Amino acid sequence: QSALTQPPSASGSPGQSVTISCTGTSSDVGGYNYVSWYQQRPGKAPRLMIYEVNKRPSGVPDRFSGSKSGNTASLTVSGLQAEDEADYHCSSYADGNNYYVFGSGTKVTVL
Amino acid sequence: EVKLVESGGTLVQRGGSLRLSCAASGFTLSDYWMKWVRQAPGKGLEWVADIQEEGSQKYYVDSVKGRFTISRDNTRNSLYLQMNSLRVEDTAVYYCARGGLPRCFDLWGQGTMVTVSS
């Protein structure tokens, strides 16, 4: 299994929206509705932001939303705030008997 | 407070062994699948291993099969990762994580650094 493909960086001004893509194959993103997204601030542990493509865990602001089309999943952050500046990683369950793949991560900068 | 705390990371020579521990608190460990995920310096996350609630089912990424062993002691609220035949490419921050929501990692520890020298 190969890592999922994410753009290395994305940016937006406060109040704007930013969308991050996560491209896999029919063996992972396209084959399962088990895409999740994680926020990681510098030097900190990852935090779950989205699971099962578009569900938010308790405590995650509704400014964060997820979607999927074919082999590509997306995370959208609306109404960007300074605190949203972080790395974002996608993950998908994959073929191969309980296997998971992650993306390479996208650094989001709030201008 | 619900949390995970890893320990055991250190500098080790290539070919050496190390055991990482993860202490769980604030929840009942035996109710959850548990996982190890690693992050090499400046790189993305990589799933390493999973263990089912009672420890009977274990799964590994191909690159560690036969070298790493995940285990748990629910009576001690602890998760472990035994790492043998360590390689330079195993250098990473190792996180333990909980599988509390379907097919994802819903709670993470702060990580422990493993450095394998050549």
PDB file of C-alpha atoms in Angstrom:
ATOM      1  CA  GLN A   1       0.000   0.000   0.000  1.00  0.00           C
ATOM      2  CA  SER A   2       1.256   3.504  -0.849  1.00  0.00           C
ATOM      3  CA  ALA A   3       0.753   6.672   1.136  1.00  0.00           C
ATOM      4  CA  LEU A   4      -2.170   8.897   0.211  1.00  0.00           C
ATOM      5  CA  THR A   5      -1.353  12.055  -1.757  1.00  0.00           C
ATOM      6  CA  GLN A   6      -1.888  15.465  -0.154  1.00  0.00           C
ATOM      7  CA  PRO A   7      -0.654  18.897  -1.292  1.00  0.00           C
ATOM      8  CA  PRO A   8       2.297  20.003   0.856  1.00  0.00           C
ATOM      9  CA  SER A   9       0.748  23.355   1.702  1.00  0.00           C
ATOM     10  CA  ALA A  10      -2.427  25.424   1.632  1.00  0.00           C
ATOM     11  CA  SER A  11      -3.257  28.884   2.908  1.00  0.00           C
ATOM     12  CA  GLY A  12      -6.020  31.397   3.396  1.00  0.00           C
ATOM     13  CA  SER A  13      -6.799  34.650   5.138  1.00  0.00           C
ATOM     14  CA  PRO A  14      -8.816  34.793   8.354  1.00  0.00           C
ATOM     15  CA  GLY A  15     -12.474  34.222   7.626  1.00  0.00           C
ATOM     16  CA  GLN A  16     -11.825  32.533   4.301  1.00  0.00           C
ATOM     17  CA  SER A  17     -12.131  28.821   3.495  1.00  0.00           C
ATOM     18  CA  VAL A  18      -9.415  26.355   2.600  1.00  0.00           C
ATOM     19  CA  THR A  19      -9.885  22.877   1.132  1.00  0.00           C
ATOM     20  CA  ILE A  20      -7.286  20.108   1.317  1.00  0.00           C
ATOM     21  CA  SER A  21      -7.405  17.078  -0.963  1.00  0.00           C
ATOM     22  CA  CYS A  22      -6.379  13.516  -0.180  1.00  0.00           C
ATOM     23  CA  THR A  23      -6.036  11.183  -3.165  1.00  0.00           C
ATOM     24  CA  GLY A  24      -5.792   7.425  -2.921  1.00  0.00           C
ATOM     25  CA  THR A  25      -7.002   4.451  -4.917  1.00  0.00           C
ATOM     26  CA  SER A  26      -9.967   2.104  -5.095  1.00  0.00           C
ATOM     27  CA  SER A  27      -8.140  -0.044  -2.518  1.00  0.00           C
ATOM     28  CA  ASP A  28      -8.362   2.606   0.169  1.00  0.00           C
ATOM     29  CA  VAL A  29     -10.154   5.986  -0.139  1.00  0.00           C
ATOM     30  CA  GLY A  30     -12.386   4.866  -3.016  1.00  0.00           C
ATOM     31  CA  GLY A  31     -13.219   1.512  -1.497  1.00  0.00           C
ATOM     32  CA  TYR A  32     -14.234   2.453   2.027  1.00  0.00           C
ATOM     33  CA  ASN A  33     -16.106   5.232   3.816  1.00  0.00           C
ATOM     34  CA  TYR A  34     -13.427   5.196   6.500  1.00  0.00           C
ATOM     35  CA  VAL A  35     -11.520   8.381   5.751  1.00  0.00           C
ATOM     36  CA  SER A  36     -10.404  10.399   8.770  1.00  0.00           C
ATOM     37  CA  TRP A  37      -8.564  13.688   9.225  1.00  0.00           C
ATOM     38  CA  TYR A  38      -6.148  14.789  11.962  1.00  0.00           C
ATOM     39  CA  GLN A  39      -4.891  18.215  13.028  1.00  0.00           C
ATOM     40  CA  GLN A  40      -1.340  18.400  14.361  1.00  0.00           C
ATOM     41  CA  ARG A  41       0.074  21.591  15.807  1.00  0.00           C
ATOM     42  CA  PRO A  42       3.896  21.913  16.010  1.00  0.00           C
ATOM     43  CA  GLY A  43       5.361  19.592  18.613  1.00  0.00           C
ATOM     44  CA  LYS A  44       1.963  18.245  19.570  1.00  0.00           C
ATOM     45  CA  ALA A  45       0.078  14.991  19.162  1.00  0.00           C
ATOM     46  CA  PRO A  46      -2.464  14.624  16.344  1.00  0.00           C
ATOM     47  CA  ARG A  47      -6.134  15.340  17.095  1.00  0.00           C
ATOM     48  CA  LEU A  48      -9.032  13.629  15.322  1.00  0.00           C
ATOM     49  CA  MET A  49     -11.128  16.187  13.411  1.00  0.00           C
ATOM     50  CA  ILE A  50     -13.235  14.080  10.990  1.00  0.00           C
ATOM     51  CA  TYR A  51     -14.043  10.361  10.820  1.00  0.00           C
ATOM     52  CA  GLU A  52     -16.069   8.195   8.434  1.00  0.00           C
ATOM     53  CA  VAL A  53     -15.564  10.819   5.690  1.00  0.00           C
ATOM     54  CA  ASN A  54     -17.789  13.545   7.137  1.00  0.00           C
ATOM     55  CA  LYS A  55     -18.536  12.970  10.832  1.00  0.00           C
ATOM     56  CA  ARG A  56     -17.221  15.298  13.541  1.00  0.00           C
ATOM     57  CA  PRO A  57     -16.272  14.006  16.992  1.00  0.00           C
ATOM     58  CA  SER A  58     -17.654  15.850  19.962  1.00  0.00           C
ATOM     59  CA  GLY A  59     -15.853  19.148  20.510  1.00  0.00           C
ATOM     60  CA  VAL A  60     -14.724  19.742  16.919  1.00  0.00           C
ATOM     61  CA  PRO A  61     -16.113  23.027  15.533  1.00  0.00           C
ATOM     62  CA  ASP A  62     -18.602  22.760  12.666  1.00  0.00           C
ATOM     63  CA  ARG A  63     -16.220  24.916  10.610  1.00  0.00           C
ATOM     64  CA  PHE A  64     -14.518  21.628   9.782  1.00  0.00           C
ATOM     65  CA  SER A  65     -16.209  19.420   7.199  1.00  0.00           C
ATOM     66  CA  GLY A  66     -15.272  16.410   5.126  1.00  0.00           C
ATOM     67  CA  SER A  67     -16.369  14.882   1.836  1.00  0.00           C
ATOM     68  CA  LYS A  68     -15.359  12.252  -0.700  1.00  0.00           C
ATOM     69  CA  SER A  69     -15.714  11.725  -4.432  1.00  0.00           C
ATOM     70  CA  GLY A  70     -14.285   8.606  -5.987  1.00  0.00           C
ATOM     71  CA  ASN A  71     -10.709   8.096  -4.847  1.00  0.00           C
ATOM     72  CA  THR A  72     -10.308  11.632  -3.470  1.00  0.00           C
ATOM     73  CA  ALA A  73     -11.375  12.883  -0.044  1.00  0.00           C
ATOM     74  CA  SER A  74     -11.394  16.522   1.016  1.00  0.00           C
ATOM     75  CA  LEU A  75     -11.274  18.516   4.248  1.00  0.00           C
ATOM     76  CA  THR A  76     -12.690  22.035   4.229  1.00  0.00           C
ATOM     77  CA  VAL A  77     -12.018  24.558   6.963  1.00  0.00           C
ATOM     78  CA  SER A  78     -14.461  27.461   6.761  1.00  0.00           C
ATOM     79  CA  GLY A  79     -14.108  30.765   8.527  1.00  0.00           C
ATOM     80  CA  LEU A  80     -10.363  30.287   9.014  1.00  0.00           C
ATOM     81  CA  GLN A  81      -8.984  31.309  12.387  1.00  0.00           C
ATOM     82  CA  ALA A  82      -5.389  31.753  13.507  1.00  0.00           C
ATOM     83  CA  GLU A  83      -5.701  28.660  15.708  1.00  0.00           C
ATOM     84  CA  ASP A  84      -6.370  26.533  12.601  1.00  0.00           C
ATOM     85  CA  GLU A  85      -2.757  26.906  11.499  1.00  0.00           C
ATOM     86  CA  ALA A  86      -1.372  23.364  11.699  1.00  0.00           C
ATOM     87  CA  ASP A  87      -0.512  20.265   9.717  1.00  0.00           C
ATOM     88  CA  TYR A  88      -3.466  18.188   8.572  1.00  0.00           C
ATOM     89  CA  HIS A  89      -3.166  14.464   7.849  1.00  0.00           C
ATOM     90  CA  CYS A  90      -5.698  12.242   6.129  1.00  0.00           C
ATOM     91  CA  SER A  91      -6.027   8.521   6.715  1.00  0.00           C
ATOM     92  CA  SER A  92      -8.016   5.699   5.185  1.00  0.00           C
ATOM     93  CA  TYR A  93      -8.753   2.089   6.015  1.00  0.00           C
ATOM     94  CA  ALA A  94      -7.332  -0.051   3.205  1.00  0.00           C
ATOM     95  CA  ASP A  95      -7.412  -3.516   1.656  1.00  0.00           C
ATOM     96  CA  GLY A  96      -5.091  -6.014   3.278  1.00  0.00           C
ATOM     97  CA  ASN A  97      -6.629  -7.335   6.485  1.00  0.00           C
ATOM     98  CA  ASN A  98      -6.924  -4.435   8.885  1.00  0.00           C
ATOM     99  CA  TYR A  99      -4.577  -1.984   7.205  1.00  0.00           C
ATOM    100  CA  TYR A 100      -4.414   1.798   7.380  1.00  0.00           C
ATOM    101  CA  VAL A 101      -2.673   4.357   5.193  1.00  0.00           C
ATOM    102  CA  PHE A 102      -1.947   8.004   5.906  1.00  0.00           C
ATOM    103  CA  GLY A 103      -1.281  10.966   3.678  1.00  0.00           C
ATOM    104  CA  SER A 104       1.956  12.922   3.676  1.00  0.00           C
ATOM    105  CA  GLY A 105       0.365  15.861   5.458  1.00  0.00           C
ATOM    106  CA  THR A 106      -0.608  19.401   4.436  1.00  0.00           C
ATOM    107  CA  LYS A 107       0.624  22.501   6.221  1.00  0.00           C
ATOM    108  CA  VAL A 108      -2.155  25.078   6.499  1.00  0.00           C
ATOM    109  CA  THR A 109      -1.036  28.675   6.946  1.00  0.00           C
ATOM    110  CA  VAL A 110      -3.391  31.437   8.022  1.00  0.00           C
ATOM    111  CA  LEU A 111      -2.146  34.570   6.285  1.00  0.00           C
TER     112      LEU A 111
ATOM    113  CA  GLU B   1      -9.032  13.029  32.484  1.00  0.00           C
ATOM    114  CA  VAL B   2      -8.875  10.665  29.517  1.00  0.00           C
ATOM    115  CA  LYS B   3      -5.290  10.322  28.347  1.00  0.00           C
ATOM    116  CA  LEU B   4      -2.497   8.142  26.988  1.00  0.00           C
ATOM    117  CA  VAL B   5       1.128   8.510  28.072  1.00  0.00           C
ATOM    118  CA  GLU B   6       3.945   6.786  26.187  1.00  0.00           C
ATOM    119  CA  SER B   7       7.378   5.986  27.569  1.00  0.00           C
ATOM    120  CA  GLY B   8      10.480   3.984  26.741  1.00  0.00           C
ATOM    121  CA  GLY B   9      11.846   5.856  23.752  1.00  0.00           C
ATOM    122  CA  THR B  10      15.606   6.363  23.638  1.00  0.00           C
ATOM    123  CA  LEU B  11      18.721   6.130  21.466  1.00  0.00           C
ATOM    124  CA  VAL B  12      19.533   2.551  20.432  1.00  0.00           C
ATOM    125  CA  GLN B  13      22.003   1.003  18.006  1.00  0.00           C
ATOM    126  CA  ARG B  14      20.993  -0.640  14.762  1.00  0.00           C
ATOM    127  CA  GLY B  15      20.043  -4.252  15.422  1.00  0.00           C
ATOM    128  CA  GLY B  16      19.074  -3.528  19.007  1.00  0.00           C
ATOM    129  CA  SER B  17      15.789  -3.936  20.848  1.00  0.00           C
ATOM    130  CA  LEU B  18      13.461  -1.651  22.744  1.00  0.00           C
ATOM    131  CA  ARG B  19      10.077  -1.916  24.457  1.00  0.00           C
ATOM    132  CA  LEU B  20       7.691   1.018  24.420  1.00  0.00           C
ATOM    133  CA  SER B  21       4.880   1.365  26.935  1.00  0.00           C
ATOM    134  CA  CYS B  22       1.657   3.332  26.865  1.00  0.00           C
ATOM    135  CA  ALA B  23      -0.306   3.992  30.063  1.00  0.00           C
ATOM    136  CA  ALA B  24      -4.016   4.621  29.676  1.00  0.00           C
ATOM    137  CA  SER B  25      -6.129   6.506  32.194  1.00  0.00           C
ATOM    138  CA  GLY B  26      -9.661   7.853  32.417  1.00  0.00           C
ATOM    139  CA  PHE B  27     -11.211   5.008  30.431  1.00  0.00           C
ATOM    140  CA  THR B  28     -11.399   1.205  30.437  1.00  0.00           C
ATOM    141  CA  LEU B  29      -8.631  -0.047  28.168  1.00  0.00           C
ATOM    142  CA  SER B  30     -10.291  -3.418  27.600  1.00  0.00           C
ATOM    143  CA  ASP B  31     -13.197  -1.728  25.788  1.00  0.00           C
ATOM    144  CA  TYR B  32     -11.037  -0.562  22.874  1.00  0.00           C
ATOM    145  CA  TRP B  33      -8.795  -1.612  20.035  1.00  0.00           C
ATOM    146  CA  MET B  34      -5.420   0.046  20.519  1.00  0.00           C
ATOM    147  CA  LYS B  35      -2.821   1.161  17.985  1.00  0.00           C
ATOM    148  CA  TRP B  36       0.725   2.357  17.450  1.00  0.00           C
ATOM    149  CA  VAL B  37       1.484   5.056  14.868  1.00  0.00           C
ATOM    150  CA  ARG B  38       4.888   6.555  14.110  1.00  0.00           C
ATOM    151  CA  GLN B  39       6.185   9.744  12.536  1.00  0.00           C
ATOM    152  CA  ALA B  40       9.730   9.978  11.191  1.00  0.00           C
ATOM    153  CA  PRO B  41      11.377  13.408  11.522  1.00  0.00           C
ATOM    154  CA  GLY B  42       9.769  15.851   9.100  1.00  0.00           C
ATOM    155  CA  LYS B  43       7.526  13.156   7.623  1.00  0.00           C
ATOM    156  CA  GLY B  44       3.900  12.097   7.700  1.00  0.00           C
ATOM    157  CA  LEU B  45       2.225   9.613   9.987  1.00  0.00           C
ATOM    158  CA  GLU B  46       2.533   5.846   9.465  1.00  0.00           C
ATOM    159  CA  TRP B  47       0.276   3.222  11.042  1.00  0.00           C
ATOM    160  CA  VAL B  48       2.411   0.532  12.709  1.00  0.00           C
ATOM    161  CA  ALA B  49       0.194  -1.964  14.527  1.00  0.00           C
ATOM    162  CA  ASP B  50      -3.261  -2.737  15.931  1.00  0.00           C
ATOM    163  CA  ILE B  51      -4.438  -5.013  18.727  1.00  0.00           C
ATOM    164  CA  GLN B  52      -7.964  -6.156  19.412  1.00  0.00           C
ATOM    165  CA  GLU B  53      -9.621  -5.539  22.819  1.00  0.00           C
ATOM    166  CA  GLU B  54      -8.612  -8.858  24.376  1.00  0.00           C
ATOM    167  CA  GLY B  55      -5.307  -9.147  22.526  1.00  0.00           C
ATOM    168  CA  SER B  56      -6.131 -12.155  20.384  1.00  0.00           C
ATOM    169  CA  GLN B  57      -5.941 -10.334  17.037  1.00  0.00           C
ATOM    170  CA  LYS B  58      -2.877  -8.343  16.020  1.00  0.00           C
ATOM    171  CA  TYR B  59      -2.043  -6.603  12.755  1.00  0.00           C
ATOM    172  CA  TYR B  60       1.121  -4.931  11.476  1.00  0.00           C
ATOM    173  CA  VAL B  61       2.385  -2.785   8.645  1.00  0.00           C
ATOM    174  CA  ASP B  62       4.521  -4.903   6.308  1.00  0.00           C
ATOM    175  CA  SER B  63       7.777  -3.119   7.170  1.00  0.00           C
ATOM    176  CA  VAL B  64       7.692  -4.249  10.825  1.00  0.00           C
ATOM    177  CA  LYS B  65       6.209  -7.752  10.500  1.00  0.00           C
ATOM    178  CA  GLY B  66       8.423 -10.296  12.224  1.00  0.00           C
ATOM    179  CA  ARG B  67      10.358  -7.594  14.107  1.00  0.00           C
ATOM    180  CA  PHE B  68       7.742  -5.741  16.205  1.00  0.00           C
ATOM    181  CA  THR B  69       5.162  -7.218  18.583  1.00  0.00           C
ATOM    182  CA  ILE B  70       2.175  -5.331  19.954  1.00  0.00           C
ATOM    183  CA  SER B  71       0.709  -6.506  23.258  1.00  0.00           C
ATOM    184  CA  ARG B  72      -1.462  -5.268  26.084  1.00  0.00           C
ATOM    185  CA  ASP B  73      -2.158  -5.846  29.762  1.00  0.00           C
ATOM    186  CA  ASN B  74      -5.687  -4.677  30.460  1.00  0.00           C
ATOM    187  CA  THR B  75      -5.251  -5.301  34.190  1.00  0.00           C
ATOM    188  CA  ARG B  76      -2.449  -2.722  34.183  1.00  0.00           C
ATOM    189  CA  ASN B  77      -4.204  -0.390  31.693  1.00  0.00           C
ATOM    190  CA  SER B  78      -1.125  -0.637  29.508  1.00  0.00           C
ATOM    191  CA  LEU B  79      -0.200  -1.132  25.861  1.00  0.00           C
ATOM    192  CA  TYR B  80       3.246  -2.213  24.673  1.00  0.00           C
ATOM    193  CA  LEU B  81       5.362  -2.361  21.540  1.00  0.00           C
ATOM    194  CA  GLN B  82       8.352  -4.701  21.554  1.00  0.00           C
ATOM    195  CA  MET B  83      10.749  -3.662  18.814  1.00  0.00           C
ATOM    196  CA  ASN B  84      13.562  -6.016  17.766  1.00  0.00           C
ATOM    197  CA  SER B  85      16.157  -5.899  14.984  1.00  0.00           C
ATOM    198  CA  LEU B  86      15.804  -2.134  14.846  1.00  0.00           C
ATOM    199  CA  ARG B  87      16.779  -0.316  11.658  1.00  0.00           C
ATOM    200  CA  VAL B  88      17.828   3.287  11.087  1.00  0.00           C
ATOM    201  CA  GLU B  89      14.549   3.799   9.211  1.00  0.00           C
ATOM    202  CA  ASP B  90      12.611   2.961  12.394  1.00  0.00           C
ATOM    203  CA  THR B  91      13.726   6.311  13.817  1.00  0.00           C
ATOM    204  CA  ALA B  92      10.535   8.199  14.644  1.00  0.00           C
ATOM    205  CA  VAL B  93       8.212   9.543  17.287  1.00  0.00           C
ATOM    206  CA  TYR B  94       5.968   6.641  18.307  1.00  0.00           C
ATOM    207  CA  TYR B  95       2.416   7.435  19.338  1.00  0.00           C
ATOM    208  CA  CYS B  96      -0.087   5.137  20.940  1.00  0.00           C
ATOM    209  CA  ALA B  97      -3.674   5.762  19.913  1.00  0.00           C
ATOM    210  CA  ARG B  98      -7.124   4.489  20.741  1.00  0.00           C
ATOM    211  CA  GLY B  99      -9.584   3.050  18.268  1.00  0.00           C
ATOM    212  CA  GLY B 100     -12.700   4.464  19.872  1.00  0.00           C
ATOM    213  CA  LEU B 101     -14.568   5.353  16.695  1.00  0.00           C
ATOM    214  CA  PRO B 102     -14.896   3.220  13.570  1.00  0.00           C
ATOM    215  CA  ARG B 103     -11.618   2.645  11.742  1.00  0.00           C
ATOM    216  CA  CYS B 104      -9.830   5.721  13.054  1.00  0.00           C
ATOM    217  CA  PHE B 105      -7.597   6.963  15.856  1.00  0.00           C
ATOM    218  CA  ASP B 106      -9.704   8.985  18.291  1.00  0.00           C
ATOM    219  CA  LEU B 107      -7.282   9.632  21.162  1.00  0.00           C
ATOM    220  CA  TRP B 108      -3.503  10.056  20.968  1.00  0.00           C
ATOM    221  CA  GLY B 109      -0.658  10.184  23.438  1.00  0.00           C
ATOM    222  CA  GLN B 110       2.068  12.812  23.303  1.00  0.00           C
ATOM    223  CA  GLY B 111       4.567  10.408  21.727  1.00  0.00           C
ATOM    224  CA  THR B 112       7.990   8.985  22.610  1.00  0.00           C
ATOM    225  CA  MET B 113      11.095   9.405  20.437  1.00  0.00           C
ATOM    226  CA  VAL B 114      13.035   6.393  19.205  1.00  0.00           C
ATOM    227  CA  THR B 115      16.378   7.043  17.523  1.00  0.00           C
ATOM    228  CA  VAL B 116      18.252   4.187  15.872  1.00  0.00           C
ATOM    229  CA  SER B 117      21.900   4.947  15.193  1.00  0.00           C
ATOM    230  CA  SER B 118      24.095   3.272  12.613  1.00  0.00           C
TER     231      SER B 118
END
